Amino acid sequence: PDFFSSMTPNVFSVAFLAVLFYASFVDIRERIIPNRVVVVGIALWCVSLLAQVVGVIEGSLFVHEPSSAVGLVFNGATSSSAMNASPGSPFELADACSSNLIESILPTATSSVIGAFGVSAFALGCSLAVSCFRGGEPLGAGDVKLLFPIGLFAGFEGGIAVLGVACVASLLYCVARLAVGCPVRDFPFAPFLAIGFLAVSGITPTFLGGAPL
């Protein structure tokens, strides 16, 4: 009964990672991150949130109400007494669903939205501060926009971690280019954000059979 609840995080995270890889490809070729990439990322998060809502409602119907005949059947009870049990009141089911939604979905959604705005604002503030002291534009507007859906999926702390990993990876890239005698001053940042999201999200260890990070 908890199918949607169990599949939501990883499936949609992998889908969003594919979006980040597409953004990386476009950024490498054209040095731009299309707005449609950001829109698709936000849409994916909304669908993932809807799937979590479905999972909570599903759990409330088939798990939270063991007194109902349907709930007992789905929980493995097939005796005649179970089959003759009276179903729970629709008002009780509605109350259970609303309570579970408020307890599990609302905090997650609120944290994600706050994280999205927070990570984007943090990145924009750092970029403006660096540009004031050193000139140039450390982060493009597209990179800042791309951090918004990253914040939705990863939250504020996870988004900051993604940005940190991306900065370290890009620094290593610049050092490697400098070491081989091909210094670089301007490079696409979306690929490093994709690497950061892959490292922080826990997708790799989960699909290899381990627990998420």
mmCIF file of N, CA and C in Angstrom, residues 143-191:
data_model
loop_
_atom_site.group_PDB
_atom_site.id
_atom_site.type_symbol
_atom_site.label_atom_id
_atom_site.label_comp_id
_atom_site.label_asym_id
_atom_site.label_seq_id
_atom_site.Cartn_x
_atom_site.Cartn_y
_atom_site.Cartn_z
ATOM 1 N N ASP A 143 22.591 29.893 -13.649
ATOM 2 C CA ASP A 143 23.040 29.034 -12.547
ATOM 3 C C ASP A 143 22.231 29.295 -11.282
ATOM 4 N N VAL A 144 21.978 30.566 -11.012
ATOM 5 C CA VAL A 144 21.185 30.928 -9.833
ATOM 6 C C VAL A 144 19.766 30.383 -9.965
ATOM 7 N N LYS A 145 19.191 30.518 -11.166
ATOM 8 C CA LYS A 145 17.839 29.991 -11.394
ATOM 9 C C LYS A 145 17.804 28.474 -11.259
ATOM 10 N N LEU A 146 18.858 27.805 -11.732
ATOM 11 C CA LEU A 146 18.891 26.349 -11.656
ATOM 12 C C LEU A 146 18.984 25.865 -10.220
ATOM 13 N N LEU A 147 19.539 26.693 -9.354
ATOM 14 C CA LEU A 147 19.632 26.328 -7.941
ATOM 15 C C LEU A 147 18.266 26.327 -7.255
ATOM 16 N N PHE A 148 17.280 26.983 -7.871
ATOM 17 C CA PHE A 148 15.949 26.998 -7.255
ATOM 18 C C PHE A 148 15.324 25.600 -7.220
ATOM 19 N N PRO A 149 15.203 24.897 -8.368
ATOM 20 C CA PRO A 149 14.674 23.535 -8.281
ATOM 21 C C PRO A 149 15.592 22.587 -7.525
ATOM 22 N N ILE A 150 16.904 22.848 -7.547
ATOM 23 C CA ILE A 150 17.812 22.029 -6.741
ATOM 24 C C ILE A 150 17.465 22.177 -5.262
ATOM 25 N N GLY A 151 17.168 23.408 -4.844
ATOM 26 C CA GLY A 151 16.754 23.638 -3.462
ATOM 27 C C GLY A 151 15.433 22.974 -3.133
ATOM 28 N N LEU A 152 14.518 22.902 -4.113
ATOM 29 C CA LEU A 152 13.247 22.218 -3.884
ATOM 30 C C LEU A 152 13.469 20.744 -3.579
ATOM 31 N N PHE A 153 14.361 20.119 -4.322
ATOM 32 C CA PHE A 153 14.609 18.694 -4.134
ATOM 33 C C PHE A 153 15.512 18.414 -2.936
ATOM 34 N N ALA A 154 16.488 19.274 -2.694
ATOM 35 C CA ALA A 154 17.497 18.982 -1.674
ATOM 36 C C ALA A 154 17.286 19.736 -0.372
ATOM 37 N N GLY A 155 16.420 20.769 -0.360
ATOM 38 C CA GLY A 155 16.288 21.585 0.842
ATOM 39 C C GLY A 155 17.429 22.584 0.944
ATOM 40 N N PHE A 156 17.399 23.415 1.980
ATOM 41 C CA PHE A 156 18.415 24.466 2.100
ATOM 42 C C PHE A 156 19.795 23.879 2.356
ATOM 43 N N GLU A 157 19.900 23.023 3.368
ATOM 44 C CA GLU A 157 21.208 22.458 3.692
ATOM 45 C C GLU A 157 21.737 21.604 2.548
ATOM 46 N N GLY A 158 20.863 20.800 1.956
ATOM 47 C CA GLY A 158 21.286 19.989 0.830
ATOM 48 C C GLY A 158 21.685 20.838 -0.365
ATOM 49 N N GLY A 159 20.941 21.940 -0.607
ATOM 50 C CA GLY A 159 21.277 22.835 -1.703
ATOM 51 C C GLY A 159 22.625 23.510 -1.504
ATOM 52 N N ILE A 160 22.895 23.912 -0.266
ATOM 53 C CA ILE A 160 24.203 24.508 0.030
ATOM 54 C C ILE A 160 25.302 23.472 -0.175
ATOM 55 N N ALA A 161 25.029 22.222 0.220
ATOM 56 C CA ALA A 161 26.011 21.156 0.018
ATOM 57 C C ALA A 161 26.253 20.921 -1.472
ATOM 58 N N VAL A 162 25.177 20.940 -2.275
ATOM 59 C CA VAL A 162 25.318 20.794 -3.721
ATOM 60 C C VAL A 162 26.194 21.913 -4.278
ATOM 61 N N LEU A 163 25.922 23.146 -3.847
ATOM 62 C CA LEU A 163 26.714 24.290 -4.315
ATOM 63 C C LEU A 163 28.166 24.150 -3.885
ATOM 64 N N GLY A 164 28.387 23.688 -2.650
ATOM 65 C CA GLY A 164 29.755 23.505 -2.165
ATOM 66 C C GLY A 164 30.522 22.467 -2.961
ATOM 67 N N VAL A 165 29.863 21.323 -3.223
ATOM 68 C CA VAL A 165 30.513 20.273 -4.016
ATOM 69 C C VAL A 165 30.795 20.777 -5.430
ATOM 70 N N ALA A 166 29.853 21.536 -5.990
ATOM 71 C CA ALA A 166 30.035 22.081 -7.332
ATOM 72 C C ALA A 166 31.227 23.039 -7.376
ATOM 73 N N CYS A 167 31.361 23.868 -6.355
ATOM 74 C CA CYS A 167 32.483 24.820 -6.315
ATOM 75 C C CYS A 167 33.811 24.087 -6.201
ATOM 76 N N VAL A 168 33.862 23.057 -5.350
ATOM 77 C CA VAL A 168 35.111 22.284 -5.193
ATOM 78 C C VAL A 168 35.454 21.571 -6.493
ATOM 79 N N ALA A 169 34.445 20.962 -7.129
ATOM 80 C CA ALA A 169 34.684 20.245 -8.385
ATOM 81 C C ALA A 169 35.161 21.195 -9.482
ATOM 82 N N SER A 170 34.551 22.378 -9.543
ATOM 83 C CA SER A 170 34.974 23.353 -10.558
ATOM 84 C C SER A 170 36.381 23.866 -10.283
ATOM 85 N N LEU A 171 36.723 24.006 -8.995
ATOM 86 C CA LEU A 171 38.076 24.433 -8.638
ATOM 87 C C LEU A 171 39.100 23.387 -9.062
ATOM 88 N N LEU A 172 38.787 22.117 -8.811
ATOM 89 C CA LEU A 172 39.681 21.042 -9.234
ATOM 90 C C LEU A 172 39.828 21.023 -10.757
ATOM 91 N N TYR A 173 38.739 21.308 -11.443
ATOM 92 C CA TYR A 173 38.774 21.366 -12.917
ATOM 93 C C TYR A 173 39.710 22.474 -13.380
ATOM 94 N N CYS A 174 39.604 23.649 -12.745
ATOM 95 C CA CYS A 174 40.463 24.779 -13.126
ATOM 96 C C CYS A 174 41.934 24.473 -12.828
ATOM 97 N N VAL A 175 42.176 23.825 -11.688
ATOM 98 C CA VAL A 175 43.559 23.473 -11.338
ATOM 99 C C VAL A 175 44.117 22.464 -12.336
ATOM 100 N N ALA A 176 43.297 21.495 -12.724
ATOM 101 C CA ALA A 176 43.750 20.492 -13.694
ATOM 102 C C ALA A 176 44.054 21.138 -15.041
ATOM 103 N N ARG A 177 43.200 22.060 -15.471
ATOM 104 C CA ARG A 177 43.451 22.750 -16.740
ATOM 105 C C ARG A 177 44.727 23.584 -16.661
ATOM 106 N N LEU A 178 44.943 24.213 -15.510
ATOM 107 C CA LEU A 178 46.149 25.016 -15.321
ATOM 108 C C LEU A 178 47.393 24.141 -15.324
ATOM 109 N N ALA A 179 47.278 22.949 -14.757
ATOM 110 C CA ALA A 179 48.429 22.044 -14.669
ATOM 111 C C ALA A 179 48.866 21.550 -16.037
ATOM 112 N N VAL A 180 47.925 21.423 -16.959
ATOM 113 C CA VAL A 180 48.279 20.940 -18.305
ATOM 114 C C VAL A 180 48.555 22.095 -19.266
ATOM 115 N N GLY A 181 48.596 23.305 -18.717
ATOM 116 C CA GLY A 181 48.938 24.457 -19.537
ATOM 117 C C GLY A 181 47.796 25.036 -20.336
ATOM 118 N N CYS A 182 46.552 24.742 -19.952
ATOM 119 C CA CYS A 182 45.376 25.291 -20.640
ATOM 120 C C CYS A 182 44.461 25.963 -19.623
ATOM 121 N N PRO A 183 44.899 27.089 -19.063
ATOM 122 C CA PRO A 183 44.058 27.750 -18.057
ATOM 123 C C PRO A 183 42.729 28.202 -18.643
ATOM 124 N N VAL A 184 41.728 28.230 -17.807
ATOM 125 C CA VAL A 184 40.392 28.604 -18.249
ATOM 126 C C VAL A 184 39.828 29.665 -17.311
ATOM 127 N N ARG A 185 39.168 30.649 -17.888
ATOM 128 C CA ARG A 185 38.564 31.716 -17.084
ATOM 129 C C ARG A 185 37.043 31.652 -17.103
ATOM 130 N N ASP A 186 36.501 31.111 -18.165
ATOM 131 C CA ASP A 186 35.049 31.045 -18.297
ATOM 132 C C ASP A 186 34.666 29.612 -18.640
ATOM 133 N N PHE A 187 33.788 29.020 -17.844
ATOM 134 C CA PHE A 187 33.391 27.645 -18.090
ATOM 135 C C PHE A 187 31.948 27.446 -17.623
ATOM 136 N N PRO A 188 31.245 26.473 -18.213
ATOM 137 C CA PRO A 188 29.862 26.209 -17.796
ATOM 138 C C PRO A 188 29.822 25.613 -16.387
ATOM 139 N N PHE A 189 28.904 26.091 -15.573
ATOM 140 C CA PHE A 189 28.832 25.647 -14.183
ATOM 141 C C PHE A 189 27.763 24.582 -13.957
ATOM 142 N N ALA A 190 26.811 24.459 -14.898
ATOM 143 C CA ALA A 190 25.731 23.482 -14.734
ATOM 144 C C ALA A 190 26.237 22.047 -14.569
ATOM 145 N N PRO A 191 27.281 21.617 -15.321
ATOM 146 C CA PRO A 191 27.769 20.249 -15.115
ATOM 147 C C PRO A 191 28.236 19.990 -13.687
#
